Coordinates of C-alpha atoms and ligand atoms in Angstrom, one line a residue:
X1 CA 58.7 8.7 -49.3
X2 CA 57.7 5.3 -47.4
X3 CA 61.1 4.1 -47.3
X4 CA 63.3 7.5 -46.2
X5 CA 65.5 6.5 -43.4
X6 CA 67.8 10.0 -43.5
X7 CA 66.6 13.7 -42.7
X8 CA 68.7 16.5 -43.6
X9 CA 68.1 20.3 -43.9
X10 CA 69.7 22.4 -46.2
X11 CA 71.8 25.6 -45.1
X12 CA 69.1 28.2 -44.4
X13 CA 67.1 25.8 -42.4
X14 CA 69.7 25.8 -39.8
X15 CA 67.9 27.3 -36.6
X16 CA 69.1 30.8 -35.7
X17 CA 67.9 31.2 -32.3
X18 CA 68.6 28.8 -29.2
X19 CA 65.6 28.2 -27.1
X20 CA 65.9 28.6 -23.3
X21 CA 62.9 26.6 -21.6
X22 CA 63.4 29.2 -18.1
X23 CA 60.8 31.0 -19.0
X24 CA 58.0 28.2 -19.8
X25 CA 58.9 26.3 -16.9
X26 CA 56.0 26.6 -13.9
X27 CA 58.5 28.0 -11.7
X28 CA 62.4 28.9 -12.2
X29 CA 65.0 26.8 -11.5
X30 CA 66.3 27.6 -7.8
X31 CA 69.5 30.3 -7.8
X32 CA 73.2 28.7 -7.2
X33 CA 74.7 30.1 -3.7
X34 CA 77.8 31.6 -3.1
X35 CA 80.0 29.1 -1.2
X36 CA 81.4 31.1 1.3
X37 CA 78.4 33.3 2.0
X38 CA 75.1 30.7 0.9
X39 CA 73.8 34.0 -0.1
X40 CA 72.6 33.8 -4.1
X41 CA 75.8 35.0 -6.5
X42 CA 75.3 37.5 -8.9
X43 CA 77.0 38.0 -12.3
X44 CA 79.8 39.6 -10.6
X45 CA 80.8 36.9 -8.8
X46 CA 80.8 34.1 -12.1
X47 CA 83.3 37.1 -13.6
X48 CA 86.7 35.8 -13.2
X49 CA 85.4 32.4 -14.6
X50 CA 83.2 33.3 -17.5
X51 CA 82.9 36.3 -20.1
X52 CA 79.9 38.2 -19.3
X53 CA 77.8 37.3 -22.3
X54 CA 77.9 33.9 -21.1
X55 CA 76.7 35.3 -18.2
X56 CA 74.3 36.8 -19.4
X57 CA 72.7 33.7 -20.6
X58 CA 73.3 31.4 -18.3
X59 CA 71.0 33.9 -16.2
X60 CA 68.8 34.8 -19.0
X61 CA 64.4 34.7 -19.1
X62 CA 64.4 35.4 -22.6
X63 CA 63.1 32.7 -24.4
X64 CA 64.9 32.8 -27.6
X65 CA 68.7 33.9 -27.9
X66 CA 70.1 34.6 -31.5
X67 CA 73.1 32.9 -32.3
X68 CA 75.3 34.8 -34.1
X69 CA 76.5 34.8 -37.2
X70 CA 80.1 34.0 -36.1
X71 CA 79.1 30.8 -34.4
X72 CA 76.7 29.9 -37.4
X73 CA 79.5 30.1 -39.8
X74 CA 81.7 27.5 -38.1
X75 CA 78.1 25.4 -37.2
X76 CA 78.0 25.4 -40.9
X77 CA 81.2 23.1 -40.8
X78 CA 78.9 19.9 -40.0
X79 CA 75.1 20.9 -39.4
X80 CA 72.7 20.5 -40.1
X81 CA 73.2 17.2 -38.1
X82 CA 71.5 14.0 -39.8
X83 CA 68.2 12.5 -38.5
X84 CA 68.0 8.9 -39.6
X85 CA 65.2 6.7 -39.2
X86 CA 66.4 3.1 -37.4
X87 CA 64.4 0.8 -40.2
X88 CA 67.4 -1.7 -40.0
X89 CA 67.2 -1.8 -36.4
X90 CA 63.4 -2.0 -35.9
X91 CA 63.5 -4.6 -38.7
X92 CA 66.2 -6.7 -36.1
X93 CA 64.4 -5.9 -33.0
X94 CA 60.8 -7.2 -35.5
X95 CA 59.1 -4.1 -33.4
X96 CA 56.2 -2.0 -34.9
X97 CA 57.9 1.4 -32.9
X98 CA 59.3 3.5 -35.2
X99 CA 62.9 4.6 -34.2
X100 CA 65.0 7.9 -35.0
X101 CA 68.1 9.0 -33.8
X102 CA 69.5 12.4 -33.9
X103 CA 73.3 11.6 -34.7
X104 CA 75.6 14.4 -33.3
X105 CA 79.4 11.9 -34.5
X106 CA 79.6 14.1 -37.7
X107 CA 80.8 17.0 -35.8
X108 CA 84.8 17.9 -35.7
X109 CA 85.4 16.1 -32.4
X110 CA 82.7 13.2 -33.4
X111 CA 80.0 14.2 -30.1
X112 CA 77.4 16.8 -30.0
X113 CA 80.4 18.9 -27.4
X114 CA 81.5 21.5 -30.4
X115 CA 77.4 23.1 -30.2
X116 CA 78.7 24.8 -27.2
X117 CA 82.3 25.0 -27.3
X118 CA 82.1 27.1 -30.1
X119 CA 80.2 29.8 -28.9
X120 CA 82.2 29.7 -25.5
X121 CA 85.3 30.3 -27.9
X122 CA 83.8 32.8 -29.4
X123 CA 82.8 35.0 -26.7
X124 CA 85.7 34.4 -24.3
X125 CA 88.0 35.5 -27.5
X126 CA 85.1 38.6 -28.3
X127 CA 85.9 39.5 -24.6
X128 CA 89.3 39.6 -25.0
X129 CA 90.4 36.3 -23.3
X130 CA 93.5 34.7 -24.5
X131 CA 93.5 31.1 -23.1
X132 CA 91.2 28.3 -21.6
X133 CA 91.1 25.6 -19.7
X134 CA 89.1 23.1 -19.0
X135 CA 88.4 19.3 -17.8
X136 CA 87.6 16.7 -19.7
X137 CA 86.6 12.8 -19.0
X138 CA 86.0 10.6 -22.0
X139 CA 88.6 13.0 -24.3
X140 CA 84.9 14.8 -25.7
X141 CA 84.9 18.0 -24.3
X142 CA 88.4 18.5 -24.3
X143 CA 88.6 17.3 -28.6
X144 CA 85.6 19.7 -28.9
X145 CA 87.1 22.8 -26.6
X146 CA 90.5 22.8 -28.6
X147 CA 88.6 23.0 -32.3
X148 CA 86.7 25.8 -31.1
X149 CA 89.6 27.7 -29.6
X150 CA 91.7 26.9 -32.3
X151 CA 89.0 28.7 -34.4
X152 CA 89.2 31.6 -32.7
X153 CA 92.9 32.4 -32.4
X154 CA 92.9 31.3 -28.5
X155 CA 94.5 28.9 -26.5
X156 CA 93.5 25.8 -24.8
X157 CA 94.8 23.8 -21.7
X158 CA 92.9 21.1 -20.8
X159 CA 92.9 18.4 -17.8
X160 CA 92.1 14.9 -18.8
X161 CA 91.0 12.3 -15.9
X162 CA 94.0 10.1 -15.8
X163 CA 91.8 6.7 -16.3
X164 CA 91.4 8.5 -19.5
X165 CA 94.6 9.8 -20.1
X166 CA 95.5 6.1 -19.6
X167 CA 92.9 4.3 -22.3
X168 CA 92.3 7.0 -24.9
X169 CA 95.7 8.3 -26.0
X170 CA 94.0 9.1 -29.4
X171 CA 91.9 11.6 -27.6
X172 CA 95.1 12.9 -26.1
X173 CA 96.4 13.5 -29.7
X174 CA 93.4 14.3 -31.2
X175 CA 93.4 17.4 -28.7
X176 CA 97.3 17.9 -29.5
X177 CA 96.2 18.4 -33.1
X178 CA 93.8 20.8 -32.5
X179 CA 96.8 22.8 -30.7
X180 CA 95.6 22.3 -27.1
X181 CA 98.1 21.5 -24.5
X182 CA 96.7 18.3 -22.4
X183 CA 97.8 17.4 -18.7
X184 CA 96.6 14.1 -16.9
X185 CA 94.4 15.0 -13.8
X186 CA 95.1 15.0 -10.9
X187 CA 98.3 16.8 -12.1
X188 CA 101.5 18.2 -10.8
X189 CA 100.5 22.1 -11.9
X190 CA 97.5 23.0 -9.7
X191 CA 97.7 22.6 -6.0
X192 CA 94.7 21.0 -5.9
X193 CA 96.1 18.3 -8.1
X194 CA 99.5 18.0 -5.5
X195 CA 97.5 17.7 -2.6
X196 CA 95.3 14.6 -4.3
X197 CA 98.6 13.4 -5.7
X198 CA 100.4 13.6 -2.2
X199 CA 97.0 11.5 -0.7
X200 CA 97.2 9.0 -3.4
X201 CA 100.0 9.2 -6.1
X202 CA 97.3 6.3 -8.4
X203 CA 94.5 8.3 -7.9
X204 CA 92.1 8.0 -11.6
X205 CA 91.4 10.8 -11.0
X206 CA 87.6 12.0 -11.3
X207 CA 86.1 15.1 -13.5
X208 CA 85.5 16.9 -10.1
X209 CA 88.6 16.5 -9.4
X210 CA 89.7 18.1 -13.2
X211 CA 87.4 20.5 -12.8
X212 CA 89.1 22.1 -9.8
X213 CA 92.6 22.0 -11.3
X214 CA 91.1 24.1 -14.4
X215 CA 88.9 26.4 -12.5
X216 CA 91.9 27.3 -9.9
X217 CA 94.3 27.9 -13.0
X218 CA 91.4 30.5 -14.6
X219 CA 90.8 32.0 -11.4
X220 CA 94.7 33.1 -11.5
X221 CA 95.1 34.6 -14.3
X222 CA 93.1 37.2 -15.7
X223 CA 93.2 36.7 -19.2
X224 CA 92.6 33.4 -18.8
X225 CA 88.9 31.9 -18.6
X226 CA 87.2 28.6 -17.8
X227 CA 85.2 26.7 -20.1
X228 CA 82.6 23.7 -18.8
X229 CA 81.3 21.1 -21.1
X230 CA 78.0 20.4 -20.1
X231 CA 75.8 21.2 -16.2
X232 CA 75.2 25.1 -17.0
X233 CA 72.2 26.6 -17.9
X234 CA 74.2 28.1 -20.8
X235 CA 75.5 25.1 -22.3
X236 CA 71.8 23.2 -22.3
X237 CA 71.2 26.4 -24.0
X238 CA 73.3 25.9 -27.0
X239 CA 72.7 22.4 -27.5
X240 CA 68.8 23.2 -27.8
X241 CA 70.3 23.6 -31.9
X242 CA 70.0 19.5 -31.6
X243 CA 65.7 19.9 -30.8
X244 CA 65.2 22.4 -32.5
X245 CA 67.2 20.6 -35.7
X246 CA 65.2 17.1 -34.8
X247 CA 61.6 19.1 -34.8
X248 CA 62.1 20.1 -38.0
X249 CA 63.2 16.8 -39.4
X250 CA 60.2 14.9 -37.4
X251 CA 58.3 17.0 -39.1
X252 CA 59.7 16.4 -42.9
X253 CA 59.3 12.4 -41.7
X254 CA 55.7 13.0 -40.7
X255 CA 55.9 11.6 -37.2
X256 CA 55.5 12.8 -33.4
X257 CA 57.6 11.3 -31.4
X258 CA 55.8 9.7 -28.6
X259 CA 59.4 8.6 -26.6
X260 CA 62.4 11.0 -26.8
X261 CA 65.7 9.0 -24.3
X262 CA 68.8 10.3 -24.4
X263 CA 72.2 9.5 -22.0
X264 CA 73.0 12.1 -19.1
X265 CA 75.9 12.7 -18.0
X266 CA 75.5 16.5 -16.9
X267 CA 72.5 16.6 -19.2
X268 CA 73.1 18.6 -22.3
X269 CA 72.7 16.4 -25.0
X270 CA 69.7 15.5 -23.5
X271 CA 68.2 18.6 -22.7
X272 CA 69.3 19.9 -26.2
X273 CA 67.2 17.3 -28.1
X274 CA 64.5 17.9 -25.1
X275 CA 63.9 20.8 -24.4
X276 CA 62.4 21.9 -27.6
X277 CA 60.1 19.3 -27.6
X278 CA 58.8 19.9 -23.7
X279 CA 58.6 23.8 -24.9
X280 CA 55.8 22.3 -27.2
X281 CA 54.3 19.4 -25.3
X282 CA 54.0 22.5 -22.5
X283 CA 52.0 24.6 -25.4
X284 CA 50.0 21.2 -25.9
X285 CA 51.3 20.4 -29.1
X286 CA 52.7 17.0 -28.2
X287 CA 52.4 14.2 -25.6
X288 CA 56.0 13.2 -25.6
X289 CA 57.0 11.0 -22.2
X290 CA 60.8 12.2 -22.1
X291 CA 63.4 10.0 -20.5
X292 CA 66.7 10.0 -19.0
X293 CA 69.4 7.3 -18.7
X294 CA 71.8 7.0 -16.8
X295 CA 75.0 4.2 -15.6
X296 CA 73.6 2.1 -12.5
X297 CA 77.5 3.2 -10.9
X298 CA 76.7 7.0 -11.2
X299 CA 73.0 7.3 -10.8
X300 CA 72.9 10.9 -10.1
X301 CA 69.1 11.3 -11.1
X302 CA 67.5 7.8 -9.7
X303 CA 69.7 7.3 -6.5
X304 CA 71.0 11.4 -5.8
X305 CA 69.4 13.9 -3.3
X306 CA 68.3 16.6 -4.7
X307 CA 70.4 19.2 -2.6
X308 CA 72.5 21.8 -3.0
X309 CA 76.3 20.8 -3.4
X310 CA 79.8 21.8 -4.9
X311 CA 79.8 20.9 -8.8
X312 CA 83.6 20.4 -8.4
X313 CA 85.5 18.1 -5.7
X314 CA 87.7 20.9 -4.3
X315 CA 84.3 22.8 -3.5
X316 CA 85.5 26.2 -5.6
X317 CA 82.7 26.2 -7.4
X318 CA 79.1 28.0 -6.0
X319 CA 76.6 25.7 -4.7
X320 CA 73.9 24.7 -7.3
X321 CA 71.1 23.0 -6.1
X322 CA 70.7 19.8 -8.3
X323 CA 70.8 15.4 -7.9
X324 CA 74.0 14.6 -6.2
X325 CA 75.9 12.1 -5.3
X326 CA 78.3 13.7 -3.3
X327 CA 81.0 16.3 -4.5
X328 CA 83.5 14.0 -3.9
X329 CA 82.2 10.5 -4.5
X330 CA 84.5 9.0 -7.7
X331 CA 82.1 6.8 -9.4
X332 CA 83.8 3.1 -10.8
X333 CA 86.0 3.9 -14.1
X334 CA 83.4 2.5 -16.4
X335 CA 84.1 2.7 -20.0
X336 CA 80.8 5.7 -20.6
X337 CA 83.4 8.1 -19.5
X338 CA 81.6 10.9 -20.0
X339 CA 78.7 9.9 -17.5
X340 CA 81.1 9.8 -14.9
X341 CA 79.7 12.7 -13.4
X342 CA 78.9 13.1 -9.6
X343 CA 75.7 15.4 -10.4
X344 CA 73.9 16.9 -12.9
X345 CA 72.6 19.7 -14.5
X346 CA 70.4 22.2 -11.9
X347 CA 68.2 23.2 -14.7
X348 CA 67.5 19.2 -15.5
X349 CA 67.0 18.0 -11.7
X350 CA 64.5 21.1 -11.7
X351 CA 62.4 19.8 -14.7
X352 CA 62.7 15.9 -13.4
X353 CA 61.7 17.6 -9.9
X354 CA 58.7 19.2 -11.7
X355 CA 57.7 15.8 -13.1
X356 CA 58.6 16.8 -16.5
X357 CA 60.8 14.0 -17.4
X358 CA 61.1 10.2 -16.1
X359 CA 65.1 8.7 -15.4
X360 CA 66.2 5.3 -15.5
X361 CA 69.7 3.8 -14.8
X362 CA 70.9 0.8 -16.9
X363 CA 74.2 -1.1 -16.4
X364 CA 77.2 -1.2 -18.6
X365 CA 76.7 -4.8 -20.2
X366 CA 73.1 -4.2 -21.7
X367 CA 74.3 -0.6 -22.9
X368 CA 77.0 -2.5 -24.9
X369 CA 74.9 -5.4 -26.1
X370 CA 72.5 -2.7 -27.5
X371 CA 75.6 -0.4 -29.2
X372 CA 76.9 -4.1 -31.0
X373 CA 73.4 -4.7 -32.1
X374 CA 72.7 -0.7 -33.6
X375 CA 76.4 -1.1 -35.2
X376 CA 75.0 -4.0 -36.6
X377 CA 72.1 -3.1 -38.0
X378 CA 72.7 0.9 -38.5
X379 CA 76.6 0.4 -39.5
X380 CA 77.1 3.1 -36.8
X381 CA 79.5 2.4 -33.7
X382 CA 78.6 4.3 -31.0
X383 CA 80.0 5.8 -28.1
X384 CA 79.7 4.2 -24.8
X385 CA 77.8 7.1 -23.3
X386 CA 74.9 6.7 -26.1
X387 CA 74.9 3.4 -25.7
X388 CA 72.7 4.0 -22.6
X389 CA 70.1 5.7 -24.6
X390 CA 70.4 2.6 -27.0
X391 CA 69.7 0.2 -24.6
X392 CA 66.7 2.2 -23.6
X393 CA 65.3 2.6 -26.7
X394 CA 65.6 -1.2 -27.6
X395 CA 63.9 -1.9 -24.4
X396 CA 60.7 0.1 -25.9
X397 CA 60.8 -1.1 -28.7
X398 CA 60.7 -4.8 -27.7
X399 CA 57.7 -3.6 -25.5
X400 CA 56.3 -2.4 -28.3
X401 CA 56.8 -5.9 -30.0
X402 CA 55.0 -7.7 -27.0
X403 CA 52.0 -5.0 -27.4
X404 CA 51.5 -4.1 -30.7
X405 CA 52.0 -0.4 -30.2
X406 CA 53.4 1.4 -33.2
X407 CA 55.2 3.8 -30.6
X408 CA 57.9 6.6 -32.0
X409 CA 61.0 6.9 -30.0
X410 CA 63.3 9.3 -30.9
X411 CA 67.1 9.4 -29.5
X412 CA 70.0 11.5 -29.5
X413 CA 73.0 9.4 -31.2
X414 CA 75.5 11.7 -29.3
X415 CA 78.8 10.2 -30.5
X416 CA 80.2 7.7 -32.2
X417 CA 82.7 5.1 -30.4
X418 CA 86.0 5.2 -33.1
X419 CA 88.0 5.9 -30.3
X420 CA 86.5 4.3 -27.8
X421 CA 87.2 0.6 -29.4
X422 CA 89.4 -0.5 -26.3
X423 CA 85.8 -0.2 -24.6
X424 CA 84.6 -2.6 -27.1
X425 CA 87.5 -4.5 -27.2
X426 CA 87.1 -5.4 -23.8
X427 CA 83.4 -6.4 -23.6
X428 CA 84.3 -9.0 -26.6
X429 CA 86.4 -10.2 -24.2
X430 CA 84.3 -10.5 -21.5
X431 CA 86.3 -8.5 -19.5
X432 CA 83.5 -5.9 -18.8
X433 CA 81.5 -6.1 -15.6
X434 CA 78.6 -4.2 -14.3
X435 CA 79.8 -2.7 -11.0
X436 CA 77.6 -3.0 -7.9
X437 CA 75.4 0.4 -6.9
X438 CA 77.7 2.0 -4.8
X439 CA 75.3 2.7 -1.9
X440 CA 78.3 3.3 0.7
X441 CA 80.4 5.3 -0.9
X442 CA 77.9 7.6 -2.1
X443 CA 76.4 8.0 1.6
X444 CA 79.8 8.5 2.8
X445 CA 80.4 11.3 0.2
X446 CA 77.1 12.4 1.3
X447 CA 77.8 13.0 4.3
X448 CA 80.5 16.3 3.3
X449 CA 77.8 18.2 1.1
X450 CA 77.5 21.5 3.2
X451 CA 74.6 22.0 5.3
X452 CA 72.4 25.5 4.3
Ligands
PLP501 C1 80.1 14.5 -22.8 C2 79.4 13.4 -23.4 C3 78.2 12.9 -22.8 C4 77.7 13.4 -21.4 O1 77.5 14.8 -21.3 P1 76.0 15.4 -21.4 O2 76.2 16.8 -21.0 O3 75.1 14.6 -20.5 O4 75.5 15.2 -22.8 C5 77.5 12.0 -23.4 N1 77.9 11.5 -24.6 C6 78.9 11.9 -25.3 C7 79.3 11.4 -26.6 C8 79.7 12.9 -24.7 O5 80.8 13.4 -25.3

């Protein structure tokens, strides 16, 4: 038993319930605003975006939400998710800590994204919706949105940043095999996309930017819907699958986990490994410090205001009240695509508000140092986004060296890297640099978030 370095569950011991943490907070997370009106938005109002069971939850004080059997069948396809213990890596790193990792890459897109992109698909295609459309940044969301759809009869157009567009035509195609139709962002389709276009005809391109040109072609058309990867209340929800997963496996290895990082981009592979374990350090059960990492050049979380602001960059979206840097700051393309996010989820700056969880922000170089050395050791490469958590966790653990404590940390492996080896590629070559803290442009884009 000593030596186990890999956790699985069988079948039945899939969790059948999503756990939403609402309810056991100290006080609820603070309503999102109508843009026009700053008066709170009701369901009715979300509507031409989402179907209304989605609504339902992303509004919802129960604590447990069944999933059903539908989105179980398809979960089926690759979870339970592995939990593997790190021995090769603590044995590198010579620390006492004990290290696990919760690895989401076996999934159909290779990320922990498809935990909520199928249940989106299915109850967009239970309502009767016939397409979707969506951003994505690193390729992720948009690989994850186009399985799910695909297993659900619907279809799915999707916005890719361009700097992604650019480096990752595999996730392009990878998409394109899943049947989704794929446009670089900003694009010639939306309007909002023209008018960034007709500004600057290089523009990158930015996921708030993406976001708008999907969220303007669902708001047209009413059989079409709008799918978001990450941010909501609903999509944390979902993800909780990963915790609740990981609690049973800690368990089966005998250990507590005493550290849980993860990588935030909007925050819901981190809150779904989380938020199940903060449900029962909140009971008492635990004393689990939980924390955050994020890139230095988008350091929503450490260097944000906690404020309310647009979560897109045409400002369509309501006004959620969460760490921001600015609706329409563009962060530097670094290579952790999907971390490129100008804020983050409203329901994670609530709990880091609540001093519920700690953030840090680490630069690209040492995230990439730490991914070589866990592909080294674990025969894993991961994705640049989890790299963050990496480098986190190695940081502990070489404290743990210097101090003798036999700590547990416990991180989400969200992805692996196979198609992100141009990333790699370039830090062999040296050709990766950490990018200043961008203090000016993020007070400039500070100073266009509305005033209440
Ligand atoms: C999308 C993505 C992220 C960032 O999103 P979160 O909502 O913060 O999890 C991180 N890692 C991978 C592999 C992703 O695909």
């Amino acid at each position: 038993m000593t030596d186990k370095s890999r956790y699985i569950l069988t079948d039945e011991e899939i969790p059948t319930s999503w756990y939403n943490i609402v309810p056991d907070l100290p006080s609820p997370p603070p309503p999102p605003l109508h843009p026009a009106t700053h008066e709170p938005i009701g369901p009715d109002d979300l509507a031409p975006l989402f179907p209304m069971d989605l609504i339902a939850q992303e509004v919802s004080t129960e604590r447990y939400i069944p999933i059903p059997d539908e989105v179980l069948d398809v979960y089926r396809l690759w979870r339970a998710t592995p939990l593997h213990r790190a021995r090769r890596l603590e044995k590198e790193l010579g620390t006492p800590a004990r290290i696990y990792y919760k690895y989401e890459g076996v999934s159909p897109a290779g990320s922990h994204k498809p935990n909520t992109a199928v249940p989106q698909a299915y109850y967009n295609a239970k309502a009767g919706v016939e397409k979707l459309t969506t951003e994505t940044g690193a390729g992720q969301w948009g690989t994850a949105l186009a399985f799910a759809a695909s297993q659900f009869g619907i279809e799915c157009e999707v916005w890719q940043v361009r700097a992604s567009y650019d480096q990752k035509p595999y996730r392009r195609a990878m998409m394109q095999a899943f049947g989704a139709t794929v446009h670089p962002s900003p694009s010639e389709v939306t309007e909002f996309g023209r008018k960034i276009l007709s500004e600057d005809p290089d523009s990158p391109g930015s996921l708030g930017i993406a976001i708008s040109e999907a969220v303007e072609m669902a708001a047209a058309d009413p059989s079409v819907r709008y799918a978001l990867g990450s941010v909501l209340n609903h999509v944390l929800l979902h993800q909780t699958v990963i915790g609740e997963e990981a609690l049973l496996q800690m368990a089966q290895a005998g250990d507590t986990p005493d550290v849980i990082v993860g990588c935030t981009g909007g925050g819901s592979n981190f809150g779904g490994l989380a938020f199940p374990f903060l449900r029962e350090k909140l009971a008492g059960n635990n004393d689990v410090t939980i924390k955050a990492v994020e890139p230095k050049s988008c350091p929503s979380l450490t260097k944000g205001t906690y404020t309310y602001d647009f979560g897109d960059t045409a400002g369509m979206t309501p006004l959620v009240k969460m760490h921001t840097l600015g609706h329409d700051f563009i962060p530097d393309p670094i290579h952790a695509g999907g971390l490129r996010y100008h804020g983050m989820s409203p329901l994670l700056s609530h709990i880091y508000e609540l001093g519920l969880i700690e953030a840090q922000a680490i630069g690209q170089t040492d995230c990439f140092a730490a991914g070589v050395q866990f592909a080294r050791t674990e025969g894993i490469v991961p994705a640049p986004e989890p790299t963050h958590a990496l480098a986190a966790a190695v940081d502990e653990a070489l404290r743990c060296r210097e101090t003798g404590e036999e700590k547990v940390i416990l991180t989400a492996l969200c992805g692996h890297g196979m198609l992100d080896m141009a990333a790699y590629d370039a830090y062999f070559a040296g050709e990766l640099r950490d990018h200043e803290y961008p203090e000016e442009a993020i007070a400039e884009a500070m100073t266009r978030v509305p005033e209440l």
